[in-house]
Each structure stands twice: as structure tokens, then as C-alpha cells.
Phi, psi and omega in degrees: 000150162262163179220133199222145183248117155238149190297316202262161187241143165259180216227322208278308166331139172295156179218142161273101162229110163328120172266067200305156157276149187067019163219069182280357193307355203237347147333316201277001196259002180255349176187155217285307172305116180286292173291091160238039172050016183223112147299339191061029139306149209307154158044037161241178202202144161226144159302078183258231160199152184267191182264029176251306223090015169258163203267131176220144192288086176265109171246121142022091151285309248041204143345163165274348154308356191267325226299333172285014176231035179266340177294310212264000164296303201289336162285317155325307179325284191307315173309319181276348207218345179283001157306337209241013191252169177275203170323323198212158203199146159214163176238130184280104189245004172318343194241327164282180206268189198264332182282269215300353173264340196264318175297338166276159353277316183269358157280318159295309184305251205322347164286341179303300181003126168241100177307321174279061188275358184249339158009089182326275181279104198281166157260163194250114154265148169286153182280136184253154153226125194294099181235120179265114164288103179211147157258017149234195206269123200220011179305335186271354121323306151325293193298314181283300161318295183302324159294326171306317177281325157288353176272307143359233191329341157287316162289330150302297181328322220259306194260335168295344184284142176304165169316308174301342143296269237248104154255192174269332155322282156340310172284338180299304208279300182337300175327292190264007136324323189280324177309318220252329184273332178233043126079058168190151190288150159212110169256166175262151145234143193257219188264329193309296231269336170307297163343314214252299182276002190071033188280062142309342184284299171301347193283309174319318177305320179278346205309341196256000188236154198263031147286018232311117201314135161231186165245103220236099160247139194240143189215083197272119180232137177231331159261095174314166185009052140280161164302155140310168166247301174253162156206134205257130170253057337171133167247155200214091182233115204283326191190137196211135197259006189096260243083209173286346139288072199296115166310150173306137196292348191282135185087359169307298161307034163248341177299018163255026187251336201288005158241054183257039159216008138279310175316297176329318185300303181315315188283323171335298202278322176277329151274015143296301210285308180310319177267027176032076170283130182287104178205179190202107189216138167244139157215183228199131131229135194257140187198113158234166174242117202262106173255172163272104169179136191009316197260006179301127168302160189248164158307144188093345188250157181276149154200157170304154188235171145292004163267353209081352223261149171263164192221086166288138180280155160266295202231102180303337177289313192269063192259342188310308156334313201274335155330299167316316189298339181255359177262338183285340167302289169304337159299326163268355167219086136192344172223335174064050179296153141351292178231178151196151162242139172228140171247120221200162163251053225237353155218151163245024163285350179266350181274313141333289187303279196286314213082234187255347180264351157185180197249137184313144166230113225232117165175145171264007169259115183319314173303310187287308165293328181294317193323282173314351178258334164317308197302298177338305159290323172292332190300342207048040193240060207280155164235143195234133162337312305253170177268170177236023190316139181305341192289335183278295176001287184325329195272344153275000174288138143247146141318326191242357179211189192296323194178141172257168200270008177153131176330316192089343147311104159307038186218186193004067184284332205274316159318344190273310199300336210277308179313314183306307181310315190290337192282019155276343190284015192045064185032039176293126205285316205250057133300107182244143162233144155246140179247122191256012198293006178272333194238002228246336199193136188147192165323138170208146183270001179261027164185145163287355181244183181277159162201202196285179192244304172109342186332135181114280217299345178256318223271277146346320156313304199293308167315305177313311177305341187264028173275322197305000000 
């Protein structure tokens, strides 16, 4: 979609108007009818027509408590109903705020999403254009919202493709396309130069697919010999069958979702770079595909990490961790950020715990957490607490290695998984990890099978924004 600002509304033209519930007065200047069955509760709409014959749209805000759901109106609006508008649609945005306009550019940019990208036959949208009624300056709203809803809808993309595409390979060349396209470095390091640098834990993970693991490093600098400020880590597991510890087949064909906190990373670092945030941001994704086959590493063997530290497998299923563990490493001695965050699908004990509704947060700095949890609820992309207490440090000893890779308990997984990871962070003071595997991939009323969320790419921008 374009999106365009004018001052003025044409009345003869289709139209959005945005609605609070209990505040229809305004109603009266487009039609005659008192009784239109619409309240303007959230995300409902009703169809009337104007004395042109254009069609004009009364949608739902709800509440004022709806106000972090204004994305998901005008997208539901737009999925359903933009078959029928024509070349051009304006939205009367005179009565929203500079927030509530950008979440609408980014609720229509996301009905665009086509989940059926594998298709023989695709469908063909027309370019639609979008004119926001406002008498103020709202280009920079506009602007961030579209990007915001495109990078969005790109990162879906990216965790809905089968395996057999988006291989890690596949995510390297993504990367440096994007790199090459918005004005930011991308290295791949590849098996050799993994080799070289010591990524053992990922080079093991990979070891069993005729794929081979790589590492993506992205790099936005705008102070030049400056600190990082941040730095993101992503595990980018293309498909993960369990390893020889093998998952059940039912819902396995859902395991091409399991790099969806590479994504996140991915999408991050590319919409820093569009909206050319004063940031200094690094990620780090590590991506393999934990197969089944002669050269699979076993429950039982000892391995090496890039940090030094050795690792008994336990659980072959639980390789999201030993990835992480060589990308949270190279981040820290090779750039030395500031903050770091890591982002993972990475249990489904957090998917217990939380359910569907936010994603675990793992840190011992207070400051990093209200922040982030603050952000979560306006994003509505929320995050919950959870602990790091020194009493879980037991349930990673082995006997025979530095620390093994799971407990073996039907309890705290998501705690167990959190714990491994700081022992990778050198006590780094600014350490967050989230496990999103609860919000990252599921039910959506916009596809019949589960599919991606987009969950991260606002939540994570925004926090980088408070860096500046």
C-alpha cells in the first residue's frame, strides 16, 4: 500500500472512520441514520454508503483501554473487506493520536501478509492508496508504520517457509541482501571459517544435516568508534526434528517456526536501519538444522563450545541453547555491547507457564525489565518475569563436563534453558534472554493452520529506541 497525508476529506470518496465506542457524534455528518447498530467496540465495523454511492467504513476502536489494539482493528478491517474498496481509501485520522496513526499504517501494511507464498497460484493485489485526513504533521508516522508493517510481514515470511527452502544458508543470503539493501554490513561465516573460530556447539548441532550451519553477523553503526549499544542474538534452527532425541511426529511440521528468534534479530537490525535510529546495534544469528542421521551428535557425548567451557548432551532436543551459547559468546568478545538480548522459541515449558500470551523474561537487571515490560504492554507484545535464582545452577552439573545441556526434569525447563545461557554471558550485568516460543507461531484468524505472529520486531525496535 501507499500511504499519503492530506489535510482535506472528500465526503464523495470511500472512507475510515475510526470510531471510540460512545462517541458517534460525528457520525451524523456522513449519514441521516440514527439506528446503525454500531457501537464502536474494538475491531468491529459497520458498512454504510454515503450520497455519492462510496462506501464508508465505521470501525471499532473500542475503549480507552483498546487503545494497544488499534493495529489489530484496521488490520481485520482491511483483511476482510479491501477486496471491495478501489484504487484509493482515506482514513479520517483527524481525532487520532500520532501513536494510534502509526499503528493503523501498520494494521493495514500487515492485511497485505500473503501466508500462501508457495502456491501454483498466487493472488494478485492491486496497489491500493491510503490517504490519512489529518491538519497535522503526521509524515513520520506514516512512514515508520509502513516500514514497521513491512519488515513485520517479511519476517513472517521467513519462519512460515518449508525447511527445504530456508535453509541457514538461505537466512545468510537473506541477511545480506537486506544488508546491501538498507545501508548496513552482513558477514556469513560459513563451516570452514565456524571451524576456525571454534562455533563448536553449532558446528555439533549441525553436524547431522546435509545442510550446512552457518553464523550471520549484522552490523548497524552510526558512531563510528563508539560503544555497541546493543546486541541481539537469535537462535536459527531452519528445522529441528529433535535430533536423536526425536520429537513425536504430531505437529512436526511445524519445526520450520523454530528460528523465529533469528528472525526476530533479523528484522530488528533491518528496521533500525530504515528508520536510521542514532544506535550502534549488533546481531548475531546462529543457524542449523538439527537432523537425524549417522553424523548426529548423541545424548551422551561431551563437546566443545566458542567459549571453552564443554557441554554434556543430555537431550538432543534441547541444541536451541548450545547454539545460542557460541552466538552469546562471540558477542561478547568480539564486540562487547553494552546491553545484549537473546531471543529464542526455545521451551516449551514457557509455553505452559505463560501460554499464548507473552513471552518469558529472563534478566537479573531491574532497569532492563520494567523497561521492557512497559514497552510490552504498549506493543501489546508482552513479557512476563520469570526467575533466575542461584537454587536452579544445580540441574546443569555433569560429572564429566563443564555443565550439561538439561536437567532431565519435569520442571522449570524454561529455567533450566535461561540458566545455561548466563553461564555463557560472562556475568554481564545488561543480559536479557526471551523465550517466545509461546508467541512467535500459532493460531491466527487470518490462516487456517498455525502460522507466524511477527511477535519481537516492535517490541525489541522500541526498546533500541530507548537507547538513543
Amino acid at each position: 500500500m501507499i500511504y499519503k497525508h492530506t489535510q482535506s476529506l472528500d465526503t464523495k470518496k470511500d472512507i475510515i472512520i475510526p470510531c471510540k465506542k460512545g462517541n458517534l457524534k460525528r457520525l451524523a455528518e456522513f449519514t441521516s441514520i440514527k439506528n446503525l447498530d454500531f457501537e464502536g467496540d474494538l475491531s468491529t465495523y459497520q458498512l454504510i454508503y454515503g450520497d455519492a454511492g462510496n462506501r464508508i467504513y465505521l470501525l471499532g476502536l473500542g475503549e480507552e483501554k483498546d487503545a494497544i489494539k488499534i493495529e489489530d482493528a484496521f488490520r481485520k478491517l482491511a483483511f476482510e473487506t479491501k477486496k471491495h474498496w478501489k484504487k484509493n481509501i482515506q482514513v479520517d485520522a483527524q481525532s487520532l493520536s500520532e501513536d494510534a496513526i502509526k499503528q493503523a499504517v501498520i494494521g493495514l501494511e500487515l492485511s497485505n501478509y500473503e501466508i500462501g507464498q508457495f502456491k501454483s497460484e498466487k493472488k494478485k493485489q492491486a496497489e491500493l492508496v491510503v490517504n490519512f485526513i489529518s491538519k497535522n504533521d503526521i509524515e513520520n508516522q506514516l512512514k515508520e508504520g509502513k516500514y514497521t508493517g513491512e519488515t513485520t510481514n517479511q519476517i513472517k515470511a521467513l519462519v512460515d517457509a518449508p525447511a527445504n527452502y530456508k535453509t541457514p544458508e538461505f537466512l545468510g543470503e537473506w541477511a545480506t541482501k537486506s544488508a546491501k539493501t538498507y545501508g548496513y554490513k552482513c558477514t556469513v561465516l560459513h563451516q570452514n571459517e565456524l571451524k576456525k573460530q571454534g562455533f563448536d556447539a553449532v558446528i555439533a548441532v549441525g553436524q547431522g544435516s546435509v545442510n550446512p550451519p552457518v553464523v550471520i553477523v549484522t552490523e548497524y553503526i552510526t558512531k563510528p568508534n563508539a560503544k555497541i549499544d546493543i546486541g541481539l542474538v537469535g537462535k536459527g534452527i531452519t528445522f529441528d526434528t529433535g535430533g536423536l532425541s526425536i520429537k513425536p511426529s504430531t505437529n512436526l511440521h511445524y519445526m520450520k517456526s523454530d528460528m523465529g528468534g533469528a528472525a526476530v534479530v533479523l528484522g530488528v537490525v533491518e528496521l533500525v536501519a530504515k528508520l536510521k535510529l542514532d544506535v550502534n546495534i549488533v546481531g548475531i544469528v546462529a543457524s542449523a538444522e538439527n537432523a537425524v542421521d549417522k553424523n548426529s551428535y548423541r545424548p551422551g557425548d561431551v563437546i566443545n563450545s566458542y567459549s571453552g567451557k564443554t557441554i554434556e548432551i543430555i537431550d538432543t532436543d534441547a541444541e536451541g541453547r548450545l547454539v545460542l551459547a557460541d552466538g552469546l559468546s562471540y558477542l561478547i568478545k568480539e564486540f562487547q555491547p553494552e546491553k545484549i538480548i537473546d531471543i529464542a522459541t526455545l521451551t516449551g515449558s514457557v509455553v505452559r507457564t505463560l501460554a499464548f500470551s507473552a513471552a518469558g523474561m529472563f534478566t537479573n537487571n531491574t532497569e532492563m525489565a520494567k523497561t521492557m515490560s512497559d514497552i510490552g504492554f504498549k506493543t501489546n507484545e508482552r513479557v512476563w518475569q520469570l526467575p533466575l535464582f542461584e537454587d536452579f545452577e544445580a540441574d546443569l552439573h555433569s560429572d564429566i563436563a563443564d555443565l550439561r545441556n538439561f536437567s532431565g526434569k519435569p520442571i522449570a525447563g524454561a529455567i533450566n534453558a535461561a540458566k545455561f545461557l548466563e553461564a555463557f554471558t560472562e556475568s554481564h550485568k545488561n543480559w536479557m534472554h526471551l523465550d517466545i516460543a509461546g508467541v512467535s507461531f500459532g493460531d491466527s484468524p487470518y490462516s487456517k493452520m498455525k502460522s507466524a505472529s511477527g511477535f519481537g520486531v516492535q517490541l525489541i525496535t522500541s526498546y533500541v529506541k530507548t537507547l538513543n
